[in-house]
mmCIF file of C-alpha atoms in Angstrom:
data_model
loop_
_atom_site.group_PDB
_atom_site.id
_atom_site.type_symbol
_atom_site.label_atom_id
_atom_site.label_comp_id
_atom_site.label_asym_id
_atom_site.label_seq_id
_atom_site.Cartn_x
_atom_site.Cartn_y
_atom_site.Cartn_z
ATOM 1 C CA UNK A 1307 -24.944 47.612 32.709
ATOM 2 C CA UNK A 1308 -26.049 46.161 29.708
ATOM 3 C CA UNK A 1309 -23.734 48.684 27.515
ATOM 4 C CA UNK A 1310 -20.820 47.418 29.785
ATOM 5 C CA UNK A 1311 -21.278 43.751 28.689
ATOM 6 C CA UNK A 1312 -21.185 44.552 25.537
ATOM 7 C CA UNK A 1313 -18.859 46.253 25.485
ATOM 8 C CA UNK A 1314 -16.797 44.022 27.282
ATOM 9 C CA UNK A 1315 -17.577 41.175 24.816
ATOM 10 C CA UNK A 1316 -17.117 43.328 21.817
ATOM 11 C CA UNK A 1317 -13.958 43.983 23.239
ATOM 12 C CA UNK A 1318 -13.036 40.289 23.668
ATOM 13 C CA UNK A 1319 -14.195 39.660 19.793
ATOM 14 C CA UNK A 1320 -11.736 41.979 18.796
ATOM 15 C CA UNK A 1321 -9.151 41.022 20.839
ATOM 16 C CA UNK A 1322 -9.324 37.074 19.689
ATOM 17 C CA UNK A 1323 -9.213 38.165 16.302
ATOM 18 C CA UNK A 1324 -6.167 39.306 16.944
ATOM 19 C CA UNK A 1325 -4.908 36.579 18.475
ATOM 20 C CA UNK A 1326 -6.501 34.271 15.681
ATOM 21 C CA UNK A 1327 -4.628 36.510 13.283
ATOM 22 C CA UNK A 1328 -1.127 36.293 14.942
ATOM 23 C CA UNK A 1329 -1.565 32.409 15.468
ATOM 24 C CA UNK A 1330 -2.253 32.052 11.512
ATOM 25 C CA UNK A 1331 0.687 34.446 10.807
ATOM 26 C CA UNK A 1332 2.871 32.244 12.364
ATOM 27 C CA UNK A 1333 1.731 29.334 10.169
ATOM 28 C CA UNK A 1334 2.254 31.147 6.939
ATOM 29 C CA UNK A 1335 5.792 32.525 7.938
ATOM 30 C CA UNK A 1336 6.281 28.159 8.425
ATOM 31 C CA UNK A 1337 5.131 27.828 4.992
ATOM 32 C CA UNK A 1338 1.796 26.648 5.952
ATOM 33 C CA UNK A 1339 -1.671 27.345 4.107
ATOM 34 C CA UNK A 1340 -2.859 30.941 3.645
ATOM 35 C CA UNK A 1341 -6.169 30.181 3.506
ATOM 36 C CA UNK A 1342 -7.353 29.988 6.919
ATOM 37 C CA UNK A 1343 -5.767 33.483 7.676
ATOM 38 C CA UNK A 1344 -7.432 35.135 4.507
ATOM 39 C CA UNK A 1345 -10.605 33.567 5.695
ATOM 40 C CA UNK A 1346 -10.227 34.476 9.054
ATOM 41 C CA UNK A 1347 -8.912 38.187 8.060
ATOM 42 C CA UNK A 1348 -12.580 38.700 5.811
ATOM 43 C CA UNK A 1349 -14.464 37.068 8.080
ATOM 44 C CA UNK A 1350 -13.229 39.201 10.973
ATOM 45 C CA UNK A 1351 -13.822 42.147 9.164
ATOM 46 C CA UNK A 1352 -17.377 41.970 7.978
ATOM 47 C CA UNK A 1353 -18.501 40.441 11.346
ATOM 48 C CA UNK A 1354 -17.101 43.391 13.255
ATOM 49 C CA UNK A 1355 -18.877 45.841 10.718
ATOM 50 C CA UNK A 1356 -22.312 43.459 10.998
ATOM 51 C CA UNK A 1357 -22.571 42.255 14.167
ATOM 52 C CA UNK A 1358 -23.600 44.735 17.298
ATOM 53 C CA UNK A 1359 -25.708 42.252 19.237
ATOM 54 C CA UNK A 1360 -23.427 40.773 22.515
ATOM 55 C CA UNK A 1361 -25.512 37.157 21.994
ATOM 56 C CA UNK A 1362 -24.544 36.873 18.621
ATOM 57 C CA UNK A 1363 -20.523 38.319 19.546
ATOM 58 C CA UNK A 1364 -20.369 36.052 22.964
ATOM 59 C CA UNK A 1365 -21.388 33.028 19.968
ATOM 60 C CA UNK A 1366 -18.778 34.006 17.932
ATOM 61 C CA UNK A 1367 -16.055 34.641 20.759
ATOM 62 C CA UNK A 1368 -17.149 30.617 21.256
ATOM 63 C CA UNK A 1369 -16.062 30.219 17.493
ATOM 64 C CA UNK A 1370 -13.144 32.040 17.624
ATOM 65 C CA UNK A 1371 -11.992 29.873 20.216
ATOM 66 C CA UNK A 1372 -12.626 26.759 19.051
ATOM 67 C CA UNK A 1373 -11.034 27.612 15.318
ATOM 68 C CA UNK A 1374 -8.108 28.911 17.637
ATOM 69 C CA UNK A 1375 -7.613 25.443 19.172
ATOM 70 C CA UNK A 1376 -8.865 23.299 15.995
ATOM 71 C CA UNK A 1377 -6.142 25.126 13.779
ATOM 72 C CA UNK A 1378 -2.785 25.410 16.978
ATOM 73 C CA UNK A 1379 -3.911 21.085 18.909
ATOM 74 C CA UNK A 1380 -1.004 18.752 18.343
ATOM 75 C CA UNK A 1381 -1.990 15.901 15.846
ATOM 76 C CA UNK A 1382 -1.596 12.390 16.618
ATOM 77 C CA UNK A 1383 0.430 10.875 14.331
ATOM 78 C CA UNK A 1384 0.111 7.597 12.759
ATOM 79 C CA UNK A 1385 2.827 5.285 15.333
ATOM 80 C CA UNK A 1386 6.119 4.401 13.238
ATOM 81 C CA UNK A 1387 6.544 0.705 14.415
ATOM 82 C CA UNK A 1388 6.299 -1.536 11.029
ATOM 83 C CA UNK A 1389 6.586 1.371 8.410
ATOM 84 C CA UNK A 1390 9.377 1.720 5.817
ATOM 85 C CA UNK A 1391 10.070 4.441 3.743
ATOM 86 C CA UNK A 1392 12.447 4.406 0.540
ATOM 87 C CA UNK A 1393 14.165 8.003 0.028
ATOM 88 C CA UNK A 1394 16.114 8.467 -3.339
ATOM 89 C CA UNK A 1395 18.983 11.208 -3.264
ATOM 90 C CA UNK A 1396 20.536 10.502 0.520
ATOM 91 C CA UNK A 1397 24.173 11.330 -0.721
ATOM 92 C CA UNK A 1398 23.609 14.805 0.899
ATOM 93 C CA UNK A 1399 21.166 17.649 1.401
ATOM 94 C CA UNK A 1400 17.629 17.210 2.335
ATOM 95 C CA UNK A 1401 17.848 13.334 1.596
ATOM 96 C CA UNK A 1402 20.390 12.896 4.288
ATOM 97 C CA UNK A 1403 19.052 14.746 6.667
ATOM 98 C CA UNK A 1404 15.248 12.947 6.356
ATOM 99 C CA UNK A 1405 16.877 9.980 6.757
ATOM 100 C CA UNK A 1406 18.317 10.320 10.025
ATOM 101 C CA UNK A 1407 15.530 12.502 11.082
ATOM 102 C CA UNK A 1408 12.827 9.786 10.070
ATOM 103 C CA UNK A 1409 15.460 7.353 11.328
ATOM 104 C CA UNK A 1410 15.477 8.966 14.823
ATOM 105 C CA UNK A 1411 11.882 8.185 14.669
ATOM 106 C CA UNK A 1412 12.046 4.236 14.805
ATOM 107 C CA UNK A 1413 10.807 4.447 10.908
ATOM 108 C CA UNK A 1414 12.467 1.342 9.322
ATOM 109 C CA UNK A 1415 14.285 3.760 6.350
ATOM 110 C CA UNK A 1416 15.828 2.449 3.526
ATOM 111 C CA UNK A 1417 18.328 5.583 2.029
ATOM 112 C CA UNK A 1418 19.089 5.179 -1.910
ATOM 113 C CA UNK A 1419 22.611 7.071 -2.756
ATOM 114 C CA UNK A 1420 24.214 7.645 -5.980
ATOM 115 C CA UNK A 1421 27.183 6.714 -4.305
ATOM 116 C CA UNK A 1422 27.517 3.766 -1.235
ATOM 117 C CA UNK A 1423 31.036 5.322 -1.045
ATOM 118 C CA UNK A 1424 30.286 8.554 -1.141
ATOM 119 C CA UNK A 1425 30.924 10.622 2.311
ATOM 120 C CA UNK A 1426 27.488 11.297 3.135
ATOM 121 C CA UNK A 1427 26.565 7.674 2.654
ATOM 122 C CA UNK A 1428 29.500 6.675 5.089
ATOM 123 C CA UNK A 1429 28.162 8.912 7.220
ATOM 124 C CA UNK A 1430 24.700 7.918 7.266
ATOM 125 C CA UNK A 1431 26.130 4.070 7.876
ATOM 126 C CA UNK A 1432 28.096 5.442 10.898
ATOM 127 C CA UNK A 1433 25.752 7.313 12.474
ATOM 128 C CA UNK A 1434 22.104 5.660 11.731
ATOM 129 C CA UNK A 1435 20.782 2.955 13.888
ATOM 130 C CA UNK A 1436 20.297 -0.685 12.873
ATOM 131 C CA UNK A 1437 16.847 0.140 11.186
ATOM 132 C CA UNK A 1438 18.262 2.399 8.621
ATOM 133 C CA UNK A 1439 19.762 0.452 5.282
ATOM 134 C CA UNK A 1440 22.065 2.260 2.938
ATOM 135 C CA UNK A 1441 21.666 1.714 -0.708
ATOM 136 C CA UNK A 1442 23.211 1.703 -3.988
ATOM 137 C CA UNK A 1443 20.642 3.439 -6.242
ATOM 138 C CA UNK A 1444 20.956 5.547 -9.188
ATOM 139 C CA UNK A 1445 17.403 6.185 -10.007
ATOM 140 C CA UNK A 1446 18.372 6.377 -13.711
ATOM 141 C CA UNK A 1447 19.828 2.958 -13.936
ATOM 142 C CA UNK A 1448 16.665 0.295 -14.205
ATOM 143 C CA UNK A 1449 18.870 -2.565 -12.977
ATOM 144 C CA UNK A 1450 20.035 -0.537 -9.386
ATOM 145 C CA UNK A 1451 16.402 0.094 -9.186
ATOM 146 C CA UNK A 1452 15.321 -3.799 -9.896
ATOM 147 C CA UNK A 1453 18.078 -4.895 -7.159
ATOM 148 C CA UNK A 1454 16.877 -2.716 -4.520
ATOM 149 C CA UNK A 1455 12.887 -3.263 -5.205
ATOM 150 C CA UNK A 1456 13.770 -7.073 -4.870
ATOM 151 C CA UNK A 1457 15.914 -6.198 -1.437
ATOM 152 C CA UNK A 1458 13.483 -4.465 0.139
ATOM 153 C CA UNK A 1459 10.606 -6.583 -0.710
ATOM 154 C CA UNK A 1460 12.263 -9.254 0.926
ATOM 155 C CA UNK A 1461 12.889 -7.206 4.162
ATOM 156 C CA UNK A 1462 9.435 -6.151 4.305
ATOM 157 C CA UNK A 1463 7.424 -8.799 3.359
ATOM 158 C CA UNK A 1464 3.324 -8.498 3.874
ATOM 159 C CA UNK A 1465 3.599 -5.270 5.158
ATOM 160 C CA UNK A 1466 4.750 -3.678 2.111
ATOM 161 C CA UNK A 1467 6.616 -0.363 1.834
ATOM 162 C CA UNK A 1468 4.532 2.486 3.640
ATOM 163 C CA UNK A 1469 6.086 5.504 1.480
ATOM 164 C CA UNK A 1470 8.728 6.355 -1.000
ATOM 165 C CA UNK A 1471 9.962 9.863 -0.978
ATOM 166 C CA UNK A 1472 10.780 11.129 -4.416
ATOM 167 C CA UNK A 1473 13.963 12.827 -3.677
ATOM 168 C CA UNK A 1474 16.973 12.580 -5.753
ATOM 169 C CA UNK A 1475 16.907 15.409 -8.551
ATOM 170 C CA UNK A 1476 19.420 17.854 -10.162
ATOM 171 C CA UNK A 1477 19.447 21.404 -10.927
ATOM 172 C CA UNK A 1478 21.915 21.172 -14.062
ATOM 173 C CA UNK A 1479 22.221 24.873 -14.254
ATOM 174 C CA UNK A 1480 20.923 28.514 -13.412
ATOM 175 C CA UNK A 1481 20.986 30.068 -16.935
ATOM 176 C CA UNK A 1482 18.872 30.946 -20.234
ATOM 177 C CA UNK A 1483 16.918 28.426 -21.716
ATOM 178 C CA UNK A 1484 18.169 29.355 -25.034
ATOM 179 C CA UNK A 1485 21.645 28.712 -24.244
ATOM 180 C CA UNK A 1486 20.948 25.856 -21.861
ATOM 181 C CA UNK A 1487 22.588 22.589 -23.873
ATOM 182 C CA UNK A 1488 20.384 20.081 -24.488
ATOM 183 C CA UNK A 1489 22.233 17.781 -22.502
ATOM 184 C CA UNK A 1490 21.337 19.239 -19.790
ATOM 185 C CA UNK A 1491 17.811 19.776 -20.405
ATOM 186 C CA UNK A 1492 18.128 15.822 -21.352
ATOM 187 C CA UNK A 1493 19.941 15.034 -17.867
ATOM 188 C CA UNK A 1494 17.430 17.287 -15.715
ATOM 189 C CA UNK A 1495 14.342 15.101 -17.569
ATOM 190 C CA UNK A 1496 16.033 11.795 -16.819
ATOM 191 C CA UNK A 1497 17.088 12.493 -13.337
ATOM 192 C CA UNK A 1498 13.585 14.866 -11.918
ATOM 193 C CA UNK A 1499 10.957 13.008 -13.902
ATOM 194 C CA UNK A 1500 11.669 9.939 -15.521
ATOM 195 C CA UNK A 1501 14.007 8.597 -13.082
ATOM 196 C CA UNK A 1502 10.972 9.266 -10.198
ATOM 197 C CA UNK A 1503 8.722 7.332 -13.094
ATOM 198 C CA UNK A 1504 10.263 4.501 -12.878
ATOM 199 C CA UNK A 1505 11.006 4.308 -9.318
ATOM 200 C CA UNK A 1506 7.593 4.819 -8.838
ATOM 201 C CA UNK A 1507 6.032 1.700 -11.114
ATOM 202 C CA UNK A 1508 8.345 -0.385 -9.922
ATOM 203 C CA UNK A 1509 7.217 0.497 -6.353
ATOM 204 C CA UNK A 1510 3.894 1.036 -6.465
ATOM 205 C CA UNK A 1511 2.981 -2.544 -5.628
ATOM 206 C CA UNK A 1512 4.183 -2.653 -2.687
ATOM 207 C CA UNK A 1513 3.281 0.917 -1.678
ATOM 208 C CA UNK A 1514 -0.628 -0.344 -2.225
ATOM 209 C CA UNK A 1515 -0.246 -3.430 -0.357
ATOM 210 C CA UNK A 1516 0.330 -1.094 2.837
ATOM 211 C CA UNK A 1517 -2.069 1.742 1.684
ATOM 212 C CA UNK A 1518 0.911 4.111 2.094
ATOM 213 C CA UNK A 1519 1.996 7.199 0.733
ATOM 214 C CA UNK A 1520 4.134 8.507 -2.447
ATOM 215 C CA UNK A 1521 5.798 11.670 -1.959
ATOM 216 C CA UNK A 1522 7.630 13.387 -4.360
ATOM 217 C CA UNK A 1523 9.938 16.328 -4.003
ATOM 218 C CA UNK A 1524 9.056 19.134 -6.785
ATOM 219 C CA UNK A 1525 9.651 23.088 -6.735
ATOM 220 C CA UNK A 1526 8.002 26.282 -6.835
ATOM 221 C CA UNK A 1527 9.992 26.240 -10.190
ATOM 222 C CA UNK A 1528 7.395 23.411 -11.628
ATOM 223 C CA UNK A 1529 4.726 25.441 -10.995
ATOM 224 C CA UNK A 1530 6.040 29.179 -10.859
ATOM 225 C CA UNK A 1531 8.198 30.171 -14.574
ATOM 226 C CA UNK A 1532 10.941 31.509 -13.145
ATOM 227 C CA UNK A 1533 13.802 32.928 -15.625
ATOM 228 C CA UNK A 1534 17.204 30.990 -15.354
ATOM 229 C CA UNK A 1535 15.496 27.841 -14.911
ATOM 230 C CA UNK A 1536 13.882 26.713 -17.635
ATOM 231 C CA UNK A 1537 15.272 22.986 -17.859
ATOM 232 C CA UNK A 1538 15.003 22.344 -13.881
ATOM 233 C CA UNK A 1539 11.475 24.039 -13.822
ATOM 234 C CA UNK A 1540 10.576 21.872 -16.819
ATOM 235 C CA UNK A 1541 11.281 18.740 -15.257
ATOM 236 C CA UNK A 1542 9.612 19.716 -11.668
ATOM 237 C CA UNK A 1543 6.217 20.821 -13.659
ATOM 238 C CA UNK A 1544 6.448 17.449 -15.724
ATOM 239 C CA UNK A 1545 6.500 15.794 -12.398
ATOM 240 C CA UNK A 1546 3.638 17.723 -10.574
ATOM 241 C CA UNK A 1547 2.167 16.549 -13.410
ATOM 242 C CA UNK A 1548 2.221 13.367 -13.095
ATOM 243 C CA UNK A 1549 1.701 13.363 -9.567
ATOM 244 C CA UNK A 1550 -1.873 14.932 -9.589
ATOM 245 C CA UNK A 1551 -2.822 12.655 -11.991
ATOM 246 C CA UNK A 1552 -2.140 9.249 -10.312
ATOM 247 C CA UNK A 1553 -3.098 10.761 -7.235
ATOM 248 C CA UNK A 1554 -6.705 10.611 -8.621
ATOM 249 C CA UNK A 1555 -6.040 7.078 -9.953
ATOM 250 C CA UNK A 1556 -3.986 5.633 -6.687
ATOM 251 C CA UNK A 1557 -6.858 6.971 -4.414
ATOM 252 C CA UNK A 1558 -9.169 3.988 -5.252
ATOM 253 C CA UNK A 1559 -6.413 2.145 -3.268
ATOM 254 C CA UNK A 1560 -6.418 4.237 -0.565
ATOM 255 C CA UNK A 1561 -2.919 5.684 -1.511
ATOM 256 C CA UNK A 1562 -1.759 8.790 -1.306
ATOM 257 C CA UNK A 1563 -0.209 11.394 -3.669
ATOM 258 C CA UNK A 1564 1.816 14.369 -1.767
ATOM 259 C CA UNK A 1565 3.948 17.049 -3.414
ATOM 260 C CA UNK A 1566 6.439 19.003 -1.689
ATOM 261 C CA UNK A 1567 7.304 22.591 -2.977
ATOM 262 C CA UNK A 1568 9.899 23.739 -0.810
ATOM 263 C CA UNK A 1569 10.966 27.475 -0.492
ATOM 264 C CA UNK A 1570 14.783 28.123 -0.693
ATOM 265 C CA UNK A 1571 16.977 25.884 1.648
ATOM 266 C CA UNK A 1572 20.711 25.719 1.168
ATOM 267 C CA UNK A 1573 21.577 22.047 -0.667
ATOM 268 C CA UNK A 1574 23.762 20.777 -2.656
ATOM 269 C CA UNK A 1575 21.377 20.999 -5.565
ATOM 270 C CA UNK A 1576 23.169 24.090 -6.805
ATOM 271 C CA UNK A 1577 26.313 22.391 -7.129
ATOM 272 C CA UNK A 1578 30.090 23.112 -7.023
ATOM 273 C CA UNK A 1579 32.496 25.769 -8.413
ATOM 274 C CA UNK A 1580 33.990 23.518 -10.632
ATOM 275 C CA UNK A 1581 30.578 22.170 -11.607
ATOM 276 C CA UNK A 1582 29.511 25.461 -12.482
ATOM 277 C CA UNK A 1583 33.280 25.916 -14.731
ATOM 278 C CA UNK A 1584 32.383 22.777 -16.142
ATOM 279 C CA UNK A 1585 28.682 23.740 -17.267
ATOM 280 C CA UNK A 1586 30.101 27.301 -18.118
ATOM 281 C CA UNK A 1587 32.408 25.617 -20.924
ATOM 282 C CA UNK A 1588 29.816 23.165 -22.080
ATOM 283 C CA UNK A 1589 27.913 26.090 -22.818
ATOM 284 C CA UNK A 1590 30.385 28.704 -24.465
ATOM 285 C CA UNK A 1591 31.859 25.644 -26.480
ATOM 286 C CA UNK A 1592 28.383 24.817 -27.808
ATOM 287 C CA UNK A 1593 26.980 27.847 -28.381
ATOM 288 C CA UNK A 1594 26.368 29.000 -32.224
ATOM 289 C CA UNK A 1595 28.357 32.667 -33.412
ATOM 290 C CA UNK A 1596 24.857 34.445 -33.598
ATOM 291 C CA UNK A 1597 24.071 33.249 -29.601
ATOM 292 C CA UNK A 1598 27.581 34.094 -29.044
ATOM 293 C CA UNK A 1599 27.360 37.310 -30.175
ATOM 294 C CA UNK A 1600 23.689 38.141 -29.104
ATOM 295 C CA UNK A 1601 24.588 37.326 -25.775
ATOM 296 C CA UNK A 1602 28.264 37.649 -24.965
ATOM 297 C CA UNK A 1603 30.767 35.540 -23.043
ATOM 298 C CA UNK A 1604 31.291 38.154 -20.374
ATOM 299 C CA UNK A 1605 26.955 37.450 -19.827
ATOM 300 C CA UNK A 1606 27.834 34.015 -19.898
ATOM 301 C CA UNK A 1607 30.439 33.742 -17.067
ATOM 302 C CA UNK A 1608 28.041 36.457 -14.989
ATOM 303 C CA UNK A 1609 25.707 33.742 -14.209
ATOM 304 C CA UNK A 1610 28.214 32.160 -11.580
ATOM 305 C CA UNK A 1611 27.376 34.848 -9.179
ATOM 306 C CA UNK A 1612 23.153 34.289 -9.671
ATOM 307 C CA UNK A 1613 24.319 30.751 -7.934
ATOM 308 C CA UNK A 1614 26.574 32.163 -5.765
ATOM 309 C CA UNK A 1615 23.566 34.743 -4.583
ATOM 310 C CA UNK A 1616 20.802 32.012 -4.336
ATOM 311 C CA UNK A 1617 23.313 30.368 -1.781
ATOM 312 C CA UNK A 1618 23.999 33.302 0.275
ATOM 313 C CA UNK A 1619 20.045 33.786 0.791
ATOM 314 C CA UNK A 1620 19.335 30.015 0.963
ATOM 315 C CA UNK A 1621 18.189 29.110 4.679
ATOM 316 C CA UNK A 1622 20.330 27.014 6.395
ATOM 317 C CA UNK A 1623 17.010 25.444 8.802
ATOM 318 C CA UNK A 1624 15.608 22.574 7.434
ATOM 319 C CA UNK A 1625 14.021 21.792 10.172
ATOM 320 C CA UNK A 1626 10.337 23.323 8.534
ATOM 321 C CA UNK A 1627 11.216 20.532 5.331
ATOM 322 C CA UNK A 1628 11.544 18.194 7.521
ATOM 323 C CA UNK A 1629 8.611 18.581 9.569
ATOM 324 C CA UNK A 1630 6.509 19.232 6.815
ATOM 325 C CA UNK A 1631 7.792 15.823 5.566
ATOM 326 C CA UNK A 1632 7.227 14.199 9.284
ATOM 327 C CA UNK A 1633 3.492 15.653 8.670
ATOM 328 C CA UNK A 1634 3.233 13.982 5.145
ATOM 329 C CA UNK A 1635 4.271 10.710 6.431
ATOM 330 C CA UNK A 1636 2.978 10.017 9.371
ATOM 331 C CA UNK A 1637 -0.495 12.072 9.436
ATOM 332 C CA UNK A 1638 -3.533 10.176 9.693
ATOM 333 C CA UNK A 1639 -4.602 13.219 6.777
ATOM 334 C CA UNK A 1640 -1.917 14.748 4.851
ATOM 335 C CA UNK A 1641 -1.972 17.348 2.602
ATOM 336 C CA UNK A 1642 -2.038 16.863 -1.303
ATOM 337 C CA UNK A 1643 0.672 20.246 -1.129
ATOM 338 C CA UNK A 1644 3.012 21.225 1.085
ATOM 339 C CA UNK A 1645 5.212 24.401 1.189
ATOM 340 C CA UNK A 1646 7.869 24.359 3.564
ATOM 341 C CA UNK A 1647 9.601 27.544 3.981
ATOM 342 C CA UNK A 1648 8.933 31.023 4.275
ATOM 343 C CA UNK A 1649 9.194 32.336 0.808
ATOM 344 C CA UNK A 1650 7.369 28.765 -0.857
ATOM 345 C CA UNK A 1651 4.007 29.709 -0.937
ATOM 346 C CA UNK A 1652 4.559 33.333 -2.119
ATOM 347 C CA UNK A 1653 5.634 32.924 -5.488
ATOM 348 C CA UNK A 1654 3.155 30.466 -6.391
ATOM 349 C CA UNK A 1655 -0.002 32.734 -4.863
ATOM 350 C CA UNK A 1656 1.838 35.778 -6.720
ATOM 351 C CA UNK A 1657 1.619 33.546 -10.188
ATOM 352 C CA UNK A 1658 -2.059 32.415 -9.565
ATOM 353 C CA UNK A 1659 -3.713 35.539 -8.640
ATOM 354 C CA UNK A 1660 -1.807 38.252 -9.971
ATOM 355 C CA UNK A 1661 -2.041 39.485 -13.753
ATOM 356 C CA UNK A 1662 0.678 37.880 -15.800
ATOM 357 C CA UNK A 1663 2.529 41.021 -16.793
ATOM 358 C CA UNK A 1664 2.610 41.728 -13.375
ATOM 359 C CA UNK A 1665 4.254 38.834 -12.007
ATOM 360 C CA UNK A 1666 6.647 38.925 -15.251
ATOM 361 C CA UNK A 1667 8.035 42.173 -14.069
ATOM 362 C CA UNK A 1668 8.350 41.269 -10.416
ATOM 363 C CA UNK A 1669 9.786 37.881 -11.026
ATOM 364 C CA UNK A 1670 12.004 39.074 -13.237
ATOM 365 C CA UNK A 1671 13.556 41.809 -11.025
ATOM 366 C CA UNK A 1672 13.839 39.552 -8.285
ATOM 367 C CA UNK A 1673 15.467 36.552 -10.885
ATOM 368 C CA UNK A 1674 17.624 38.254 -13.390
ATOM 369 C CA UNK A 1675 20.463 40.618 -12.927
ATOM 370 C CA UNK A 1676 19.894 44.273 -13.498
ATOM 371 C CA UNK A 1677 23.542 44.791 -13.553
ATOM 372 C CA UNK A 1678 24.666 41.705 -16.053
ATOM 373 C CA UNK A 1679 22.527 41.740 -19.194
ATOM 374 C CA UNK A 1680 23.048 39.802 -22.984
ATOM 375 C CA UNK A 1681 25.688 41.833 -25.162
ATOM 376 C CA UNK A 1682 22.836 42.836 -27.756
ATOM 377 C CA UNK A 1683 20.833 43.890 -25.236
ATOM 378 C CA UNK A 1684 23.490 46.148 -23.662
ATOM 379 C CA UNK A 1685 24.048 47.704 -26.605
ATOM 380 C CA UNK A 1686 20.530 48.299 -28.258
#
């Protein structure tokens, strides 16, 4: 009788292991932490091997099912009545669509747009509700940024602004850093980090009179080297930056510091065709004869198609960014990271853990084209 129980309970173990397992799976392929399923994985393991007593595996079946319901219970989120968020970069992409999506919410939202006239800003005015404000904000002009600090102060009043979301940022363009032009290099710093700088000091008052949140938009490109974007990743990595470190200093506040690293969603980050022609001729008309001829204009024009793939394998569902951002804003304990998507978290565990010649060589396989290489290297 007694082998029966134990068997029976040993059985159970096993079998909520599983379950725990699957259930954590799930989270990662959402872009959610590893940890807990690496934990739960080793853990697993060594008990099974350890453990033969039924007391001790009926305790642990009682552990099992608490971490089970601990890790899959719905949170309760902070309520959204009196909070208002400032997002930069709501022309399109995932701007936009956290806009109406925070909108939808009953957040008060305040979207900045490079352009009021733009179509996605007359869409946003068409479609939002009364509590969402559209707004003229470059974030690399200091007065559009004064006007609409002293706009939304006003609208707010004591309660301050509960979170700005760090948005707005350019790509420039998917090629080598040698050839890159410094102008673009120059734009990608002004728009990704300094732009988000100042945005930041100017709000930051009023983001600590509410004991809210700053949230910045970065990439697995700021903290993963990835070939073909050397200026964007640049940027991103000055901004993570820059982030951890105030997030240590704004904590005495009771702020808090979030960074998003989002896997690959289709935006309009990449840009246009004839944004990529026009970046394409910046490039060959700047270039000196011994880049020229080390790498080749037919090398050159290849790179089109690296932007054109990225697209085709972009995902389409935002809806894990913008839950992920929901979570960020609205939890009673957000995360310092998040990693929306299914690929996000991969590179960046690949980069931490694995040896660096190793992730070179995969990175680069998966990054550069083995069919379009430099003109010197073609022919060495």
């Amino acid at each position: 009788m007694e082998g029966t129980v134990e068997g029976c309970l040993g059985f159970l173990y096993e079998m909520l292991v599983v379950v725990c397992v699957g259930l954590l799976l799930l989270r990662v392929a959402e872009g959610r932490s590893v940890r807990w399923l690496v934990v739960l994985v080793v853990s697993g393991v060594t008990l099974s091997c350890l453990v033969h007593s039924s007391t001790l595996k009926a305790g642990l079946v009682s552990v099992l099912c608490s971490v089970i319901h601990y890790i899959r219970r719905e949170e309760v989120m902070l309520p959204t009545q009196n909070k208002a968020v400032l997002i930069t970069g709501c022309d399109s992409g995932f701007g936009h669509d956290l806009a109406r999506f925070l909108d939808a919410t009953g957040m008060r939202v305040f979207a900045g747009v490079l352009d009021e006239l733009s179509p996605g800003a007359l869409r946003l005015k068409k479609a939002a509700s009364p509590n969402l404000t559209v707004l003229q904000l470059d974030i690399t002009n200091s007065s559009q940024i004064t006007q609409a600090h002293q706009y939304i102060q006003s609208q707010t009043g004591k309660t301050g602004l509960w979170a700005l979301v760090n948005n707005a940022g350019v790509l420039g363009y998917v090629c080598d850093g040698e050839i890159l032009p410094i102008k673009m290099y120059k734009k990608c710093l002004d728009v990704n980090f300094i732009g988000s700088v100042e945005i930041t000091q100017v709000f930051l008052p009023l983001i600590r009179q509410s004991k809210g949140r700053l949230i910045s938009i970065s990439s697995m490109a700021g903290e993963v080297p990835l070939p073909g974007f050397a200026g964007y990743g640049a940027s991103k990595a000055a901004l993570i930056s820059f982030n951890g470190a105030i997030r240590q200093e704004l904590s005495r506040w009771g702020v808090k510091v979030i960074i998003i690293q989002p896997g690959a969603f289709k935006t309009n980050i990449l840009g246009s065709r004839e944004q990529w022609d026009g970046a394409q001729e910046d490039i060959l008309n700047g270039l000196s004869p011994e880049a020229m001829a080390s790498y080749g204009e037919e090398y050159i024009c290849s790179m089109q198609q690296r932007l054109v793939h990225m697209s085709s394998v972009s995902s389409s569902d935002t809806g894990p960014f913008l839950e992920a951002l929901k979570h960020a804003i609205l939890s009673p304990t957000p995360k310092p990271f998040y990693y929306p998507g299914a690929s996000a978290w991969a590179f960046p565990l690949l980069y931490r853990h694995c040896p660096t010649s190793l992730s070179d060589t995969i990175l680069s396989r998966i990054f550069l084209s083995s069919e379009a290489r430099p003109a010197e290297v073609l022919n060495s």
